[in-house]
Short mmCIF file of N, CA, C and O in Angstrom, two decimals:
data_model
loop_
_atom_site.label_atom_id
_atom_site.label_comp_id
_atom_site.label_asym_id
_atom_site.label_seq_id
_atom_site.Cartn_x
_atom_site.Cartn_y
_atom_site.Cartn_z
N UNK A 1 0.84 -1.15 0.00
CA UNK A 1 0.00 0.00 0.00
C UNK A 1 0.90 1.23 0.00
O UNK A 1 1.94 1.25 0.65
N UNK A 2 0.48 2.25 -0.74
CA UNK A 2 1.24 3.48 -0.78
C UNK A 2 0.29 4.66 -0.93
O UNK A 2 -0.83 4.50 -1.40
N UNK A 3 0.73 5.83 -0.52
CA UNK A 3 -0.03 7.06 -0.71
C UNK A 3 0.79 8.00 -1.58
O UNK A 3 2.01 7.99 -1.54
N UNK A 4 0.11 8.82 -2.36
CA UNK A 4 0.81 9.73 -3.25
C UNK A 4 -0.03 10.99 -3.45
O UNK A 4 -1.26 10.94 -3.44
N UNK A 5 0.66 12.13 -3.59
CA UNK A 5 -0.06 13.39 -3.78
C UNK A 5 0.75 14.32 -4.66
O UNK A 5 1.97 14.31 -4.65
N UNK A 6 0.03 15.13 -5.43
CA UNK A 6 0.63 16.25 -6.12
C UNK A 6 1.30 15.96 -7.44
O UNK A 6 1.75 14.85 -7.71
N UNK A 7 1.32 17.00 -8.26
CA UNK A 7 1.91 16.92 -9.59
C UNK A 7 3.40 16.61 -9.54
O UNK A 7 3.94 16.02 -10.45
N UNK A 8 4.08 17.01 -8.48
CA UNK A 8 5.52 16.80 -8.40
C UNK A 8 5.88 15.34 -8.18
O UNK A 8 7.04 14.98 -8.14
N UNK A 9 4.89 14.46 -8.06
CA UNK A 9 5.14 13.04 -7.84
C UNK A 9 4.95 12.19 -9.09
O UNK A 9 5.07 10.97 -9.02
N UNK A 10 4.65 12.77 -10.23
CA UNK A 10 4.38 12.00 -11.44
C UNK A 10 5.58 11.14 -11.82
O UNK A 10 5.44 9.93 -12.04
N UNK A 11 6.77 11.70 -11.91
CA UNK A 11 7.95 10.93 -12.29
C UNK A 11 8.28 9.86 -11.26
O UNK A 11 8.67 8.74 -11.61
N UNK A 12 8.13 10.21 -9.99
CA UNK A 12 8.40 9.25 -8.91
C UNK A 12 7.41 8.09 -8.99
O UNK A 12 7.78 6.92 -8.83
N UNK A 13 6.15 8.39 -9.27
CA UNK A 13 5.13 7.36 -9.37
C UNK A 13 5.40 6.44 -10.57
O UNK A 13 5.24 5.22 -10.47
N UNK A 14 5.85 7.00 -11.68
CA UNK A 14 6.20 6.18 -12.85
C UNK A 14 7.29 5.18 -12.48
O UNK A 14 7.22 4.01 -12.82
N UNK A 15 8.33 5.65 -11.78
CA UNK A 15 9.42 4.77 -11.36
C UNK A 15 8.90 3.70 -10.41
O UNK A 15 9.23 2.52 -10.53
N UNK A 16 8.07 4.08 -9.45
CA UNK A 16 7.51 3.13 -8.50
C UNK A 16 6.74 2.03 -9.21
O UNK A 16 6.89 0.84 -8.91
N UNK A 17 5.89 2.40 -10.17
CA UNK A 17 5.09 1.41 -10.89
C UNK A 17 5.95 0.49 -11.74
O UNK A 17 5.67 -0.71 -11.87
N UNK A 18 7.04 1.01 -12.32
CA UNK A 18 7.97 0.16 -13.07
C UNK A 18 8.65 -0.83 -12.12
O UNK A 18 8.80 -2.00 -12.44
N UNK A 19 9.09 -0.34 -10.96
CA UNK A 19 9.69 -1.22 -9.95
C UNK A 19 8.70 -2.30 -9.53
O UNK A 19 9.05 -3.47 -9.41
N UNK A 20 7.45 -1.90 -9.31
CA UNK A 20 6.42 -2.85 -8.88
C UNK A 20 6.20 -3.93 -9.94
O UNK A 20 6.12 -5.12 -9.61
N UNK A 21 6.15 -3.52 -11.19
CA UNK A 21 5.98 -4.49 -12.26
C UNK A 21 7.17 -5.45 -12.31
O UNK A 21 7.00 -6.67 -12.36
N UNK A 22 8.38 -4.91 -12.28
CA UNK A 22 9.59 -5.73 -12.39
C UNK A 22 9.78 -6.64 -11.18
O UNK A 22 10.09 -7.82 -11.33
N UNK A 23 9.57 -6.11 -9.99
CA UNK A 23 9.90 -6.85 -8.77
C UNK A 23 8.77 -7.69 -8.21
O UNK A 23 9.01 -8.62 -7.44
N UNK A 24 7.54 -7.40 -8.58
CA UNK A 24 6.40 -8.14 -8.03
C UNK A 24 5.66 -8.89 -9.12
O UNK A 24 5.54 -10.11 -9.08
N UNK A 25 5.16 -8.18 -10.11
CA UNK A 25 4.30 -8.81 -11.12
C UNK A 25 5.04 -9.81 -11.99
O UNK A 25 4.55 -10.91 -12.23
N UNK A 26 6.20 -9.43 -12.50
CA UNK A 26 6.94 -10.34 -13.37
C UNK A 26 7.43 -11.59 -12.63
O UNK A 26 7.67 -12.62 -13.25
N UNK A 27 7.54 -11.50 -11.32
CA UNK A 27 7.97 -12.65 -10.52
C UNK A 27 6.77 -13.41 -9.96
O UNK A 27 6.93 -14.32 -9.15
N UNK A 28 5.56 -13.00 -10.42
CA UNK A 28 4.32 -13.68 -10.10
C UNK A 28 4.04 -13.75 -8.59
O UNK A 28 3.49 -14.73 -8.09
N UNK A 29 4.42 -12.72 -7.87
CA UNK A 29 4.11 -12.66 -6.45
C UNK A 29 2.65 -12.26 -6.26
O UNK A 29 2.22 -11.24 -6.81
N UNK A 30 1.86 -13.02 -5.51
CA UNK A 30 0.43 -12.73 -5.34
C UNK A 30 0.21 -11.59 -4.35
O UNK A 30 -0.09 -11.82 -3.18
N UNK A 31 0.37 -10.38 -4.81
CA UNK A 31 0.27 -9.21 -3.96
C UNK A 31 -0.82 -8.28 -4.50
O UNK A 31 -0.98 -8.14 -5.71
N UNK A 32 -1.55 -7.66 -3.61
CA UNK A 32 -2.56 -6.67 -3.98
C UNK A 32 -1.94 -5.29 -3.81
O UNK A 32 -1.37 -4.97 -2.77
N UNK A 33 -2.03 -4.46 -4.84
CA UNK A 33 -1.51 -3.10 -4.77
C UNK A 33 -2.66 -2.14 -4.50
O UNK A 33 -3.65 -2.11 -5.23
N UNK A 34 -2.53 -1.36 -3.43
CA UNK A 34 -3.50 -0.31 -3.09
C UNK A 34 -2.74 1.01 -3.10
O UNK A 34 -1.75 1.17 -2.39
N UNK A 35 -3.20 1.94 -3.93
CA UNK A 35 -2.59 3.27 -3.99
C UNK A 35 -3.67 4.28 -3.63
O UNK A 35 -4.76 4.26 -4.19
N UNK A 36 -3.36 5.16 -2.67
CA UNK A 36 -4.28 6.24 -2.31
C UNK A 36 -3.72 7.51 -2.91
O UNK A 36 -2.60 7.92 -2.61
N UNK A 37 -4.49 8.12 -3.83
CA UNK A 37 -4.05 9.31 -4.56
C UNK A 37 -4.84 10.52 -4.09
O UNK A 37 -6.07 10.50 -4.06
N UNK A 38 -4.14 11.58 -3.75
CA UNK A 38 -4.77 12.82 -3.32
C UNK A 38 -4.77 13.83 -4.46
O UNK A 38 -3.76 14.04 -5.11
N UNK A 39 -5.90 14.44 -4.67
CA UNK A 39 -6.05 15.52 -5.66
C UNK A 39 -6.51 16.75 -4.88
O UNK A 39 -7.66 16.85 -4.48
N UNK A 40 -5.57 17.66 -4.67
CA UNK A 40 -5.85 18.82 -3.82
C UNK A 40 -6.70 19.88 -4.51
O UNK A 40 -7.42 20.62 -3.86
N UNK A 41 -6.60 19.98 -5.83
CA UNK A 41 -7.41 20.96 -6.56
C UNK A 41 -7.69 20.44 -7.97
O UNK A 41 -7.16 19.41 -8.38
N UNK A 42 -8.53 21.15 -8.71
CA UNK A 42 -8.96 20.66 -10.03
C UNK A 42 -7.83 20.62 -11.05
O UNK A 42 -7.93 19.90 -12.04
N UNK A 43 -6.75 21.38 -10.85
CA UNK A 43 -5.62 21.35 -11.77
C UNK A 43 -4.65 20.21 -11.45
O UNK A 43 -3.77 19.89 -12.23
N UNK A 44 -4.79 19.60 -10.31
CA UNK A 44 -3.87 18.58 -9.81
C UNK A 44 -4.31 17.20 -10.28
O UNK A 44 -4.66 16.34 -9.49
N UNK A 45 -4.29 16.99 -11.61
CA UNK A 45 -4.85 15.75 -12.17
C UNK A 45 -3.79 14.78 -12.70
O UNK A 45 -4.12 13.65 -13.04
N UNK A 46 -2.54 15.20 -12.77
CA UNK A 46 -1.50 14.38 -13.38
C UNK A 46 -1.32 13.03 -12.71
O UNK A 46 -1.25 12.00 -13.38
N UNK A 47 -1.26 13.00 -11.39
CA UNK A 47 -1.04 11.75 -10.67
C UNK A 47 -2.24 10.83 -10.84
O UNK A 47 -2.09 9.64 -11.11
N UNK A 48 -3.45 11.36 -10.68
CA UNK A 48 -4.65 10.53 -10.79
C UNK A 48 -4.79 9.98 -12.20
O UNK A 48 -5.08 8.79 -12.39
N UNK A 49 -4.57 10.81 -13.21
CA UNK A 49 -4.66 10.35 -14.60
C UNK A 49 -3.61 9.29 -14.90
O UNK A 49 -3.89 8.29 -15.58
N UNK A 50 -2.39 9.50 -14.43
CA UNK A 50 -1.33 8.50 -14.62
C UNK A 50 -1.71 7.19 -13.96
O UNK A 50 -1.55 6.12 -14.56
N UNK A 51 -2.21 7.25 -12.74
CA UNK A 51 -2.60 6.03 -12.05
C UNK A 51 -3.69 5.28 -12.80
O UNK A 51 -3.62 4.06 -12.95
N UNK A 52 -4.70 6.00 -13.26
CA UNK A 52 -5.78 5.35 -14.01
C UNK A 52 -5.23 4.63 -15.24
O UNK A 52 -5.55 3.47 -15.50
N UNK A 53 -4.39 5.31 -16.00
CA UNK A 53 -3.82 4.75 -17.22
C UNK A 53 -2.94 3.54 -16.91
O UNK A 53 -3.06 2.49 -17.54
N UNK A 54 -2.05 3.69 -15.95
CA UNK A 54 -1.11 2.62 -15.62
C UNK A 54 -1.82 1.40 -15.04
O UNK A 54 -1.48 0.26 -15.35
N UNK A 55 -2.81 1.63 -14.18
CA UNK A 55 -3.52 0.50 -13.58
C UNK A 55 -4.33 -0.24 -14.64
O UNK A 55 -4.38 -1.47 -14.65
N UNK A 56 -4.94 0.49 -15.57
CA UNK A 56 -5.66 -0.18 -16.68
C UNK A 56 -4.70 -1.05 -17.48
O UNK A 56 -5.03 -2.19 -17.84
N UNK A 57 -3.50 -0.55 -17.76
CA UNK A 57 -2.49 -1.32 -18.48
C UNK A 57 -2.10 -2.57 -17.68
O UNK A 57 -2.06 -3.68 -18.22
N UNK A 58 -1.80 -2.39 -16.40
CA UNK A 58 -1.39 -3.52 -15.57
C UNK A 58 -2.49 -4.57 -15.44
O UNK A 58 -2.21 -5.77 -15.45
N UNK A 59 -3.74 -4.13 -15.34
CA UNK A 59 -4.85 -5.07 -15.25
C UNK A 59 -4.97 -5.92 -16.51
O UNK A 59 -5.28 -7.11 -16.43
N UNK A 60 -4.70 -5.32 -17.67
CA UNK A 60 -4.74 -6.08 -18.94
C UNK A 60 -3.56 -7.03 -19.05
O UNK A 60 -3.70 -8.16 -19.51
N UNK A 61 -2.38 -6.56 -18.66
CA UNK A 61 -1.16 -7.36 -18.78
C UNK A 61 -1.06 -8.46 -17.74
O UNK A 61 -0.41 -9.48 -17.98
N UNK A 62 -1.66 -8.25 -16.58
CA UNK A 62 -1.53 -9.19 -15.46
C UNK A 62 -2.91 -9.52 -14.89
O UNK A 62 -3.24 -9.16 -13.76
N UNK A 63 -3.72 -10.23 -15.66
CA UNK A 63 -5.05 -10.59 -15.16
C UNK A 63 -4.92 -11.50 -13.93
O UNK A 63 -4.00 -12.30 -13.83
N UNK A 64 -5.82 -11.32 -13.00
CA UNK A 64 -5.79 -12.11 -11.78
C UNK A 64 -5.09 -11.42 -10.63
O UNK A 64 -5.25 -11.80 -9.48
N UNK A 65 -4.29 -10.40 -10.93
CA UNK A 65 -3.66 -9.62 -9.87
C UNK A 65 -4.63 -8.53 -9.44
O UNK A 65 -5.48 -8.10 -10.21
N UNK A 66 -4.47 -8.06 -8.23
CA UNK A 66 -5.39 -7.07 -7.68
C UNK A 66 -4.74 -5.69 -7.60
O UNK A 66 -3.65 -5.54 -7.04
N UNK A 67 -5.42 -4.71 -8.18
CA UNK A 67 -4.95 -3.32 -8.17
C UNK A 67 -6.11 -2.44 -7.71
O UNK A 67 -7.24 -2.61 -8.16
N UNK A 68 -5.82 -1.51 -6.84
CA UNK A 68 -6.87 -0.64 -6.33
C UNK A 68 -6.32 0.78 -6.21
O UNK A 68 -5.25 0.99 -5.63
N UNK A 69 -7.04 1.74 -6.78
CA UNK A 69 -6.68 3.15 -6.66
C UNK A 69 -7.82 3.84 -5.93
O UNK A 69 -8.95 3.83 -6.38
N UNK A 70 -7.50 4.42 -4.79
CA UNK A 70 -8.47 5.15 -4.01
C UNK A 70 -8.17 6.64 -4.16
O UNK A 70 -7.06 7.07 -3.87
N UNK A 71 -9.14 7.39 -4.64
CA UNK A 71 -8.93 8.81 -4.89
C UNK A 71 -9.52 9.63 -3.75
O UNK A 71 -10.63 9.39 -3.31
N UNK A 72 -8.74 10.60 -3.29
CA UNK A 72 -9.18 11.52 -2.24
C UNK A 72 -9.15 12.93 -2.80
O UNK A 72 -8.15 13.36 -3.35
N UNK A 73 -10.25 13.66 -2.66
CA UNK A 73 -10.36 15.04 -3.13
C UNK A 73 -10.10 15.98 -1.96
O UNK A 73 -11.01 16.64 -1.47
N UNK A 74 -8.87 16.02 -1.50
CA UNK A 74 -8.52 16.84 -0.35
C UNK A 74 -7.01 17.01 -0.27
O UNK A 74 -6.27 16.37 -1.01
N UNK A 75 -6.58 17.87 0.63
CA UNK A 75 -5.15 18.09 0.84
C UNK A 75 -4.50 16.80 1.35
O UNK A 75 -5.09 16.06 2.12
N UNK A 76 -3.29 16.55 0.88
CA UNK A 76 -2.57 15.33 1.25
C UNK A 76 -2.42 15.21 2.76
O UNK A 76 -2.04 16.16 3.44
N UNK A 77 -2.71 14.02 3.25
CA UNK A 77 -2.49 13.67 4.64
C UNK A 77 -2.08 12.20 4.68
O UNK A 77 -2.86 11.34 4.31
N UNK A 78 -0.87 11.94 5.12
CA UNK A 78 -0.38 10.57 5.17
C UNK A 78 -1.29 9.71 6.05
O UNK A 78 -1.64 8.59 5.72
N UNK A 79 -1.71 10.26 7.19
CA UNK A 79 -2.58 9.52 8.11
C UNK A 79 -3.91 9.14 7.47
O UNK A 79 -4.37 8.01 7.59
N UNK A 80 -4.55 10.11 6.79
CA UNK A 80 -5.82 9.82 6.12
C UNK A 80 -5.63 8.82 4.99
O UNK A 80 -6.47 7.94 4.77
N UNK A 81 -4.52 8.94 4.26
CA UNK A 81 -4.24 8.01 3.18
C UNK A 81 -4.03 6.59 3.69
O UNK A 81 -4.57 5.63 3.14
N UNK A 82 -3.25 6.46 4.76
CA UNK A 82 -3.02 5.14 5.33
C UNK A 82 -4.31 4.54 5.86
O UNK A 82 -4.58 3.35 5.67
N UNK A 83 -5.13 5.37 6.50
CA UNK A 83 -6.41 4.88 7.03
C UNK A 83 -7.32 4.41 5.89
O UNK A 83 -7.93 3.34 5.97
N UNK A 84 -7.40 5.19 4.82
CA UNK A 84 -8.23 4.80 3.67
C UNK A 84 -7.72 3.50 3.06
O UNK A 84 -8.51 2.60 2.74
N UNK A 85 -6.43 3.39 2.91
CA UNK A 85 -5.85 2.17 2.35
C UNK A 85 -6.08 0.96 3.24
O UNK A 85 -6.46 -0.11 2.77
N UNK A 86 -5.88 1.13 4.53
CA UNK A 86 -6.09 0.03 5.47
C UNK A 86 -7.55 -0.41 5.51
O UNK A 86 -7.84 -1.59 5.65
N UNK A 87 -8.46 0.55 5.37
CA UNK A 87 -9.88 0.22 5.37
C UNK A 87 -10.29 -0.61 4.15
O UNK A 87 -11.33 -1.25 4.17
N UNK A 88 -9.46 -0.61 3.10
CA UNK A 88 -9.78 -1.42 1.92
C UNK A 88 -9.22 -2.84 2.02
O UNK A 88 -9.41 -3.65 1.12
N UNK A 89 -8.53 -3.12 3.12
CA UNK A 89 -7.92 -4.44 3.31
C UNK A 89 -8.74 -5.26 4.31
O UNK A 89 -9.54 -4.73 5.07
N UNK A 90 -8.49 -6.56 4.29
CA UNK A 90 -9.12 -7.47 5.24
C UNK A 90 -8.29 -7.54 6.52
O UNK A 90 -7.07 -7.29 6.50
N UNK A 91 -8.91 -7.90 7.61
CA UNK A 91 -8.21 -8.03 8.90
C UNK A 91 -7.10 -9.07 8.84
O UNK A 91 -6.13 -8.99 9.60
N UNK A 92 -7.22 -10.03 7.94
CA UNK A 92 -6.23 -11.10 7.84
C UNK A 92 -5.10 -10.80 6.85
O UNK A 92 -4.18 -11.60 6.71
N UNK A 93 -5.16 -9.66 6.16
CA UNK A 93 -4.12 -9.29 5.20
C UNK A 93 -2.83 -8.91 5.90
O UNK A 93 -2.84 -8.24 6.94
N UNK A 94 -1.72 -9.35 5.33
CA UNK A 94 -0.40 -8.89 5.76
C UNK A 94 -0.09 -7.65 4.93
O UNK A 94 -0.12 -7.72 3.70
N UNK A 95 0.20 -6.55 5.57
CA UNK A 95 0.31 -5.27 4.87
C UNK A 95 1.74 -4.75 4.92
O UNK A 95 2.36 -4.71 5.97
N UNK A 96 2.23 -4.36 3.75
CA UNK A 96 3.52 -3.70 3.63
C UNK A 96 3.26 -2.30 3.10
O UNK A 96 2.67 -2.14 2.03
N UNK A 97 3.65 -1.31 3.84
CA UNK A 97 3.43 0.08 3.43
C UNK A 97 4.73 0.59 2.82
O UNK A 97 5.78 0.56 3.45
N UNK A 98 4.63 1.04 1.56
CA UNK A 98 5.79 1.54 0.83
C UNK A 98 5.61 3.01 0.50
O UNK A 98 4.52 3.45 0.18
N UNK A 99 6.68 3.74 0.55
CA UNK A 99 6.69 5.13 0.12
C UNK A 99 7.14 5.17 -1.33
O UNK A 99 8.14 4.54 -1.68
N UNK A 100 6.41 5.88 -2.20
CA UNK A 100 6.76 5.90 -3.62
C UNK A 100 8.12 6.52 -3.87
O UNK A 100 8.71 6.32 -4.92
N UNK A 101 8.65 7.26 -2.90
CA UNK A 101 9.96 7.89 -3.06
C UNK A 101 11.11 6.91 -2.86
O UNK A 101 12.25 7.22 -3.16
N UNK A 102 10.82 5.72 -2.34
CA UNK A 102 11.86 4.75 -2.04
C UNK A 102 11.84 3.63 -3.06
O UNK A 102 10.81 3.03 -3.33
N UNK A 103 13.01 3.34 -3.65
CA UNK A 103 13.13 2.21 -4.57
C UNK A 103 13.16 0.93 -3.75
O UNK A 103 13.66 0.90 -2.63
N UNK A 104 12.61 -0.15 -4.33
CA UNK A 104 12.62 -1.43 -3.63
C UNK A 104 12.86 -2.55 -4.63
O UNK A 104 12.71 -2.37 -5.83
N UNK A 105 13.25 -3.69 -4.10
CA UNK A 105 13.42 -4.89 -4.90
C UNK A 105 12.63 -6.02 -4.25
O UNK A 105 12.14 -5.88 -3.13
N UNK A 106 12.53 -7.13 -4.95
CA UNK A 106 11.80 -8.30 -4.41
C UNK A 106 12.43 -8.81 -3.14
O UNK A 106 11.78 -9.46 -2.34
N UNK A 107 13.68 -8.50 -2.91
CA UNK A 107 14.37 -8.93 -1.69
C UNK A 107 13.67 -8.39 -0.45
O UNK A 107 13.66 -9.03 0.59
N UNK A 108 13.02 -7.24 -0.56
CA UNK A 108 12.28 -6.67 0.57
C UNK A 108 11.15 -7.58 1.02
O UNK A 108 10.80 -7.61 2.19
N UNK A 109 10.59 -8.35 0.09
CA UNK A 109 9.50 -9.26 0.43
C UNK A 109 10.02 -10.57 1.01
O UNK A 109 9.30 -11.27 1.70
N UNK A 110 11.26 -10.90 0.71
CA UNK A 110 11.82 -12.17 1.14
C UNK A 110 12.40 -12.11 2.55
O UNK A 110 12.53 -13.13 3.21
N UNK A 111 12.75 -10.95 2.99
CA UNK A 111 13.42 -10.81 4.30
C UNK A 111 12.47 -10.87 5.44
O UNK A 111 11.38 -10.58 5.49
#
């Protein structure tokens, strides 16, 4: 699960989604991706539009995997984002919270 906000995160989000595809999807790890996207104003659409496009692509390329984008129409709040993301999970889910600013590899799941 990750939270993301603002136009300045578009490039970071692209890198995160490429890492996710390479390190999780291509290795067939059964993981559900939940992204909480904040749109603070009507001009702040780059992140949400990118997420919609990328998730549609990933859903076509990797059927059977779970992708969820939760959109929030408010100022970014990490706490609200984490709460929204956690509320979309089951009590029995094992949750790994990732920051889109941090690169990761599949080794993070193995440790």
